[in-house]
Amino acid sequence: MVIIKERPHPKLEDKTEAIEELSCPECGSLDLINDMTRGEMICSNCGVVVTERIMDNGPEWRAFTNDEREKRSRVGAPTTYTVHDKGLSTMIDWHDKDIYGKKLPPNRRAQIYRLRKWQIRTRVHSSIARNLVIAMNELDRLSSQLGIPKSVKETSAVIYRRAIERRIIRGRSISAMVAAAIYASCRIRKVPRTLDEICSYTSIRRKELGRSYRLIVDNLNIHMPIASPIDYVSRFGEELELSGRVQQKVCELLEKAREYGLTAGKDPTGLAAACIYIIGIQEGERRTQREISKVAHVTEVTVRNRYKELVKKLKLKVEV
DNA sequence: AAGACGAAAGTGGTTGA
DNA sequence: TCAACAACTTTCGTCTT
């Protein structure tokens, strides 16, 4: 039996494709919504339909009756970037015969021959496969401990794959590169985790993680959105049980601080913390400096310094 | 007693010669 | 490679609520 399911050679693939297919061509936003019922992928930012007829690669689960079982027409497990061969495990066998056992016509045979050659060339029986198996296990473990969403995890996997293609994993610690990929994808997807948070779940040191991260960013020419304190507000806000209204005000204040040029070169977590403190007092949802510094992983002193500076420079009124 | 304040010394990372 | 530097941390004594 001959099954034609081409697996393109990694080198033939456009290197940037894997990332770009996850971002909107109009505005570059990465917040794409899969609409499986309509088969579209939509940018949640500008509403552009990014791809029509996307493949539903989720599992085709339930089948209660015989009829339904018949209808389960898709083959194989769902594909995902977090399995080392994306779950595509079809092989082309060596018979030059079709499914009825008939000999193939010569032109067809030549095609199959080419496909087979590529499949063998790209077959992941090599060190890359072993590397990916370990890496994806580590990715699983780390991302579940960090509690990051599945979409971010998939992005990490894409980044890691590209890092392998670029031959920058070799000779480096797998766990460090996985952690760096996670850090990068968290920043791309705007659900930032700090370097410290990530390395607290691994055995690698912060310095190592930072170096690996730089390596990834430099080599994969990912355009990295600058970390904004606003990205941290919702997370800190949740942990401090602040109302949505207050979180909104905090964002407004941060925006104002940015306009006045008070944010450059400052630790974004410290800034977010200071603004939460200020707005908390103004809006009657006061949190102590200690509480805030704890969730923001900065010291009270930093919260204090930032908040003093903001009050002075923006001439804010804060009741004591 | 808890929270806020600020001074002073120390730390790790960046920059520019 | 080294020193200067800015931002941040640690520590601690004092003041306020």
Short mmCIF file of C-alpha atoms (C1' of nucleotides) in Angstrom, two decimals:
data_model
loop_
_atom_site.label_atom_id
_atom_site.label_comp_id
_atom_site.label_asym_id
_atom_site.label_seq_id
_atom_site.Cartn_x
_atom_site.Cartn_y
_atom_site.Cartn_z
CA MET A 1 0.00 0.00 0.00
CA VAL A 2 1.24 3.39 -0.90
CA ILE A 3 0.30 6.40 1.10
CA ILE A 4 1.26 9.78 -0.12
CA LYS A 5 1.71 12.16 2.72
CA GLU A 6 4.65 14.31 2.12
CA ARG A 7 6.68 15.55 4.97
CA PRO A 8 8.62 18.51 3.69
CA HIS A 9 12.28 18.66 4.39
CA PRO A 10 12.94 21.20 7.13
CA LYS A 11 15.45 23.01 4.98
CA LEU A 12 12.92 23.51 2.22
CA GLU A 13 10.45 25.11 4.54
CA ASP A 14 10.46 28.82 4.86
CA LYS A 15 12.20 29.39 8.13
CA THR A 16 9.87 32.11 9.20
CA GLU A 17 6.69 30.32 8.30
CA ALA A 18 6.17 28.62 11.60
CA ILE A 19 6.05 31.88 13.49
CA GLU A 20 4.35 33.95 10.88
CA GLU A 21 1.47 31.57 10.53
CA LEU A 22 0.66 32.44 14.10
CA SER A 23 0.52 36.18 13.64
CA CYS A 24 -1.81 38.53 11.80
CA PRO A 25 -0.45 39.82 8.46
CA GLU A 26 -2.31 43.11 8.87
CA CYS A 27 -1.38 44.25 12.33
CA GLY A 28 1.11 41.64 13.50
CA SER A 29 -1.04 40.75 16.45
CA LEU A 30 -0.58 37.26 17.78
CA ASP A 31 -4.03 36.97 19.24
CA LEU A 32 -5.64 34.82 16.65
CA ILE A 33 -8.90 33.08 17.25
CA ASN A 34 -9.62 29.73 15.72
CA ASP A 35 -13.14 29.48 14.56
CA MET A 36 -13.42 25.79 13.93
CA THR A 37 -17.06 25.82 13.00
CA ARG A 38 -16.44 28.23 10.14
CA GLY A 39 -12.94 27.05 9.42
CA GLU A 40 -11.39 30.45 9.78
CA MET A 41 -8.61 31.97 11.79
CA ILE A 42 -9.42 35.50 12.83
CA CYS A 43 -7.27 38.24 14.28
CA SER A 44 -8.84 39.33 17.53
CA ASN A 45 -7.21 42.73 17.20
CA CYS A 46 -8.27 43.95 13.77
CA GLY A 47 -10.73 41.29 12.71
CA VAL A 48 -8.89 40.22 9.60
CA VAL A 49 -9.47 36.66 8.48
CA VAL A 50 -5.97 35.30 8.48
CA THR A 51 -6.54 31.93 6.88
CA GLU A 52 -9.65 30.38 5.53
CA ARG A 53 -10.05 26.65 5.54
CA ILE A 54 -7.71 25.95 8.39
CA MET A 55 -7.38 22.34 9.28
CA ASP A 56 -9.20 21.23 12.38
CA ASN A 57 -6.36 19.39 13.98
CA GLY A 58 -8.10 18.72 17.24
CA PRO A 59 -9.10 15.21 18.11
CA GLU A 60 -12.13 13.74 16.49
CA TRP A 61 -13.50 12.32 19.63
CA ARG A 62 -16.82 10.80 20.13
CA ALA A 63 -18.75 8.24 18.16
CA PHE A 64 -21.76 6.65 19.74
CA THR A 65 -23.49 4.86 16.93
CA ASN A 66 -22.19 2.81 14.06
CA ASP A 67 -23.13 5.59 11.67
CA GLU A 68 -21.11 8.09 13.57
CA ARG A 69 -18.18 5.75 13.69
CA GLU A 70 -18.36 5.51 9.91
CA LYS A 71 -18.26 9.26 9.74
CA ARG A 72 -15.06 9.42 11.66
CA SER A 73 -13.17 9.83 8.48
CA ARG A 74 -10.03 11.45 9.64
CA VAL A 75 -6.96 9.36 10.15
CA GLY A 76 -4.52 9.27 12.98
CA ALA A 77 -4.02 11.30 16.10
CA PRO A 78 -4.38 15.08 16.24
CA THR A 79 -1.29 16.95 15.14
CA THR A 80 0.55 19.15 17.51
CA TYR A 81 3.89 20.90 17.70
CA THR A 82 4.51 19.51 21.13
CA VAL A 83 5.10 15.97 19.93
CA HIS A 84 8.50 15.49 18.40
CA ASP A 85 7.28 14.55 14.92
CA LYS A 86 4.09 16.61 15.16
CA GLY A 87 2.24 13.32 15.39
CA LEU A 88 2.72 12.71 11.70
CA SER A 89 3.91 9.17 11.58
CA THR A 90 2.84 7.92 8.18
CA MET A 91 5.50 6.10 6.26
CA ILE A 92 5.90 5.43 2.57
CA ASP A 93 6.71 1.80 2.09
CA TRP A 94 9.10 0.36 -0.48
CA HIS A 95 6.63 -1.41 -2.77
CA ASP A 96 6.01 0.25 -6.08
CA LYS A 97 2.40 -0.82 -5.92
CA ASP A 98 -0.86 0.95 -5.34
CA ILE A 99 -3.49 -0.09 -2.85
CA TYR A 100 -4.86 -2.73 -5.20
CA GLY A 101 -1.46 -4.32 -5.62
CA LYS A 102 -1.10 -3.11 -9.17
CA LYS A 103 2.21 -1.87 -10.43
CA LEU A 104 2.48 1.88 -10.59
CA PRO A 105 2.95 3.67 -13.89
CA PRO A 106 6.53 4.92 -14.39
CA ASN A 107 5.88 8.59 -13.82
CA ARG A 108 4.05 7.82 -10.61
CA ARG A 109 6.85 5.54 -9.57
CA ALA A 110 9.35 8.32 -10.01
CA GLN A 111 7.25 10.59 -7.84
CA ILE A 112 6.97 8.02 -5.10
CA TYR A 113 10.67 7.44 -5.33
CA ARG A 114 11.34 11.11 -4.72
CA LEU A 115 8.92 11.26 -1.84
CA ARG A 116 10.50 8.23 -0.29
CA LYS A 117 13.95 9.71 -0.63
CA TRP A 118 12.89 12.86 1.19
CA GLN A 119 11.16 10.93 3.86
CA ILE A 120 14.24 8.92 4.59
CA ARG A 121 16.42 12.03 4.50
CA THR A 122 14.19 13.82 6.92
CA ARG A 123 13.47 10.86 9.09
CA VAL A 124 13.93 11.80 12.66
CA HIS A 125 15.73 8.78 13.90
CA SER A 126 18.70 10.95 14.61
CA SER A 127 19.91 12.96 17.53
CA ILE A 128 17.29 15.58 16.73
CA ALA A 129 14.53 13.13 17.57
CA ARG A 130 16.09 12.20 20.85
CA ASN A 131 16.67 15.84 21.63
CA LEU A 132 13.05 16.68 20.87
CA VAL A 133 11.68 13.86 22.97
CA ILE A 134 13.58 15.12 25.97
CA ALA A 135 12.81 18.74 25.17
CA MET A 136 9.08 18.19 24.77
CA ASN A 137 8.91 16.30 28.03
CA GLU A 138 10.64 19.16 29.72
CA LEU A 139 8.33 21.61 28.00
CA ASP A 140 5.34 19.67 29.30
CA ARG A 141 6.62 19.62 32.82
CA LEU A 142 7.71 23.23 32.96
CA SER A 143 4.66 24.71 31.32
CA SER A 144 2.27 22.85 33.55
CA GLN A 145 4.18 23.95 36.63
CA LEU A 146 4.18 27.54 35.42
CA GLY A 147 0.51 27.24 34.59
CA ILE A 148 0.87 28.75 31.13
CA PRO A 149 -1.91 28.32 28.57
CA LYS A 150 -1.72 25.77 25.82
CA SER A 151 -1.36 28.30 23.03
CA VAL A 152 1.76 29.69 24.64
CA LYS A 153 3.09 26.20 25.04
CA GLU A 154 2.59 25.54 21.34
CA THR A 155 4.44 28.74 20.51
CA SER A 156 7.30 27.61 22.71
CA ALA A 157 7.43 24.36 20.81
CA VAL A 158 7.55 26.21 17.50
CA ILE A 159 10.36 28.38 18.75
CA TYR A 160 12.29 25.40 20.00
CA ARG A 161 11.90 23.63 16.66
CA ARG A 162 13.22 26.64 14.83
CA ALA A 163 16.12 26.82 17.26
CA ILE A 164 16.98 23.25 16.36
CA GLU A 165 16.75 24.00 12.66
CA ARG A 166 19.15 26.85 13.16
CA ARG A 167 21.51 24.48 14.91
CA ILE A 168 21.77 26.58 18.03
CA ILE A 169 20.74 23.93 20.51
CA ARG A 170 23.75 21.77 19.93
CA GLY A 171 26.18 21.77 22.77
CA ARG A 172 23.83 23.65 25.04
CA SER A 173 21.62 22.55 27.83
CA ILE A 174 18.25 21.36 26.57
CA SER A 175 16.40 22.45 29.67
CA ALA A 176 17.88 25.93 29.45
CA MET A 177 16.83 26.29 25.84
CA VAL A 178 13.34 24.99 26.57
CA ALA A 179 13.00 27.45 29.42
CA ALA A 180 14.23 30.25 27.18
CA ALA A 181 11.73 29.27 24.50
CA ILE A 182 8.96 29.42 27.06
CA TYR A 183 10.12 32.79 28.30
CA ALA A 184 10.22 34.12 24.74
CA SER A 185 6.77 32.81 23.84
CA CYS A 186 5.32 34.20 27.05
CA ARG A 187 6.57 37.61 26.04
CA ILE A 188 5.33 37.28 22.50
CA ARG A 189 1.91 36.24 23.71
CA LYS A 190 1.86 39.00 26.31
CA VAL A 191 1.47 36.78 29.33
CA PRO A 192 4.82 37.59 30.83
CA ARG A 193 6.58 35.49 33.37
CA THR A 194 9.78 36.85 34.87
CA LEU A 195 13.10 35.14 34.36
CA ASP A 196 13.16 34.43 38.07
CA GLU A 197 9.80 32.71 38.03
CA ILE A 198 10.86 30.42 35.24
CA CYS A 199 14.21 29.43 36.67
CA SER A 200 12.68 28.76 40.06
CA TYR A 201 11.10 25.67 38.49
CA THR A 202 14.29 24.50 36.83
CA SER A 203 17.81 23.71 37.89
CA ILE A 204 19.30 26.33 35.62
CA ARG A 205 20.50 29.68 36.81
CA ARG A 206 19.02 32.97 35.82
CA LYS A 207 22.15 34.03 34.03
CA GLU A 208 22.15 30.93 31.87
CA LEU A 209 18.48 31.40 31.06
CA GLY A 210 19.07 35.00 30.08
CA ARG A 211 21.91 34.02 27.79
CA SER A 212 19.86 31.31 26.12
CA TYR A 213 17.01 33.72 25.64
CA ARG A 214 19.25 36.28 23.96
CA LEU A 215 20.58 33.55 21.73
CA ILE A 216 17.09 32.62 20.61
CA VAL A 217 16.01 36.18 19.98
CA ASP A 218 19.17 37.04 18.07
CA ASN A 219 19.22 33.93 15.94
CA LEU A 220 15.58 33.48 15.07
CA ASN A 221 14.99 37.16 14.34
CA ILE A 222 11.84 37.20 16.36
CA HIS A 223 10.57 40.71 16.74
CA MET A 224 10.01 40.90 20.43
CA PRO A 225 7.42 43.27 21.80
CA ILE A 226 8.97 45.43 24.48
CA ALA A 227 7.90 44.30 27.91
CA SER A 228 5.32 46.77 29.11
CA PRO A 229 4.30 47.14 32.75
CA ILE A 230 0.70 47.04 31.54
CA ASP A 231 1.12 43.37 30.68
CA TYR A 232 1.63 42.58 34.35
CA VAL A 233 -1.34 44.49 35.69
CA SER A 234 -4.00 41.87 35.13
CA ARG A 235 -1.94 39.12 36.69
CA PHE A 236 -0.95 41.13 39.76
CA GLY A 237 -4.47 42.50 39.91
CA GLU A 238 -5.95 39.03 40.06
CA GLU A 239 -3.59 37.94 42.79
CA LEU A 240 -4.41 41.04 44.81
CA GLU A 241 -8.12 40.64 44.09
CA LEU A 242 -8.47 44.07 42.59
CA SER A 243 -11.61 44.96 40.69
CA GLY A 244 -11.54 45.33 36.94
CA ARG A 245 -12.23 49.02 37.23
CA VAL A 246 -9.14 49.53 39.35
CA GLN A 247 -7.02 47.49 37.00
CA GLN A 248 -8.23 49.69 34.18
CA LYS A 249 -7.24 52.81 36.09
CA VAL A 250 -3.82 51.34 36.78
CA CYS A 251 -3.32 50.84 33.06
CA GLU A 252 -4.34 54.42 32.38
CA LEU A 253 -1.86 55.67 34.93
CA LEU A 254 0.91 53.55 33.43
CA GLU A 255 0.07 54.95 30.03
CA LYS A 256 0.34 58.46 31.41
CA ALA A 257 3.64 57.65 33.06
CA ARG A 258 4.92 56.40 29.73
CA GLU A 259 3.91 59.64 28.03
CA TYR A 260 5.85 61.59 30.60
CA GLY A 261 8.89 59.40 29.93
CA LEU A 262 9.06 57.95 33.40
CA THR A 263 9.10 54.33 32.36
CA ALA A 264 12.31 54.08 30.34
CA GLY A 265 14.90 51.87 31.90
CA LYS A 266 12.76 51.03 34.89
CA ASP A 267 11.80 47.56 35.97
CA PRO A 268 8.31 47.05 34.50
CA THR A 269 7.18 44.91 37.43
CA GLY A 270 8.23 47.64 39.85
CA LEU A 271 6.31 50.23 37.87
CA ALA A 272 3.19 48.12 37.71
CA ALA A 273 3.48 47.56 41.46
CA ALA A 274 3.81 51.27 42.19
CA CYS A 275 0.81 52.17 40.07
CA ILE A 276 -1.27 49.48 41.72
CA TYR A 277 -0.32 50.96 45.07
CA ILE A 278 -1.29 54.49 44.04
CA ILE A 279 -4.58 53.57 42.44
CA GLY A 280 -5.35 51.22 45.30
CA ILE A 281 -5.24 54.12 47.72
CA GLN A 282 -7.11 56.50 45.41
CA GLU A 283 -9.87 54.04 44.68
CA GLY A 284 -10.31 52.63 48.15
CA GLU A 285 -8.88 49.21 47.39
CA ARG A 286 -5.74 49.74 49.33
CA ARG A 287 -3.07 47.08 49.44
CA THR A 288 0.02 47.42 51.57
CA GLN A 289 3.41 47.87 50.00
CA ARG A 290 4.38 44.50 51.36
CA GLU A 291 1.45 42.70 49.77
CA ILE A 292 2.13 44.29 46.42
CA SER A 293 5.87 43.78 46.53
CA LYS A 294 5.28 40.13 47.27
CA VAL A 295 3.17 39.39 44.20
CA ALA A 296 5.32 41.61 41.97
CA HIS A 297 8.56 40.03 43.21
CA VAL A 298 10.18 43.34 43.97
CA THR A 299 11.07 44.88 47.30
CA GLU A 300 8.97 47.35 49.22
CA VAL A 301 11.72 49.88 48.69
CA THR A 302 11.34 49.66 44.94
CA VAL A 303 7.59 50.05 45.16
CA ARG A 304 8.19 53.05 47.36
CA ASN A 305 10.80 54.66 45.15
CA ARG A 306 8.71 54.26 42.01
CA TYR A 307 5.57 55.50 43.65
CA LYS A 308 7.31 58.50 45.19
CA GLU A 309 8.74 59.39 41.83
CA LEU A 310 5.41 59.04 40.07
CA VAL A 311 3.58 61.13 42.64
CA LYS A 312 6.19 63.85 42.39
CA LYS A 313 6.57 63.94 38.61
CA LEU A 314 2.91 63.54 37.76
CA LYS A 315 1.77 65.71 40.66
CA LEU A 316 -0.70 63.11 41.80
CA LYS A 317 -2.80 63.50 44.87
CA VAL A 318 -2.62 60.53 47.16
CA GLU A 319 -4.42 60.67 50.47
CA VAL A 320 -2.44 59.17 53.27
"C1'" DA B 1 2.08 46.03 66.26
"C1'" DA B 2 1.88 46.82 61.52
"C1'" DG B 3 2.83 49.81 57.94
"C1'" DA B 4 5.42 53.40 55.83
"C1'" DC B 5 9.64 55.98 55.26
"C1'" DG B 6 14.42 56.90 53.89
"C1'" DA B 7 19.50 56.49 54.39
"C1'" DA B 8 23.44 53.75 53.39
"C1'" DA B 9 25.87 50.03 51.65
"C1'" DG B 10 25.84 46.08 48.50
"C1'" DT B 11 24.63 43.46 44.05
"C1'" DG B 12 24.44 42.16 39.11
"C1'" DG B 13 24.21 43.84 34.56
"C1'" DT B 14 25.25 47.31 30.88
"C1'" DT B 15 28.18 50.61 28.50
"C1'" DG B 16 32.06 52.70 26.60
"C1'" DA B 17 36.99 53.36 26.46
"C1'" DT C 1 39.12 43.80 30.12
"C1'" DC C 2 38.07 47.20 33.31
"C1'" DA C 3 35.92 51.06 35.52
"C1'" DA C 4 31.91 53.90 35.79
"C1'" DC C 5 27.16 53.80 36.20
"C1'" DA C 6 22.05 53.31 36.93
"C1'" DA C 7 18.64 50.50 38.86
"C1'" DC C 8 17.49 47.53 42.28
"C1'" DT C 9 18.09 45.01 46.87
"C1'" DT C 10 19.17 44.42 51.74
"C1'" DT C 11 19.29 46.10 56.12
"C1'" DC C 12 18.04 48.91 59.73
"C1'" DG C 13 16.51 52.73 62.62
"C1'" DT C 14 12.65 55.96 62.98
"C1'" DC C 15 8.13 57.76 62.51
"C1'" DT C 16 2.89 57.18 61.99
"C1'" DT C 17 -1.52 55.02 62.37
#
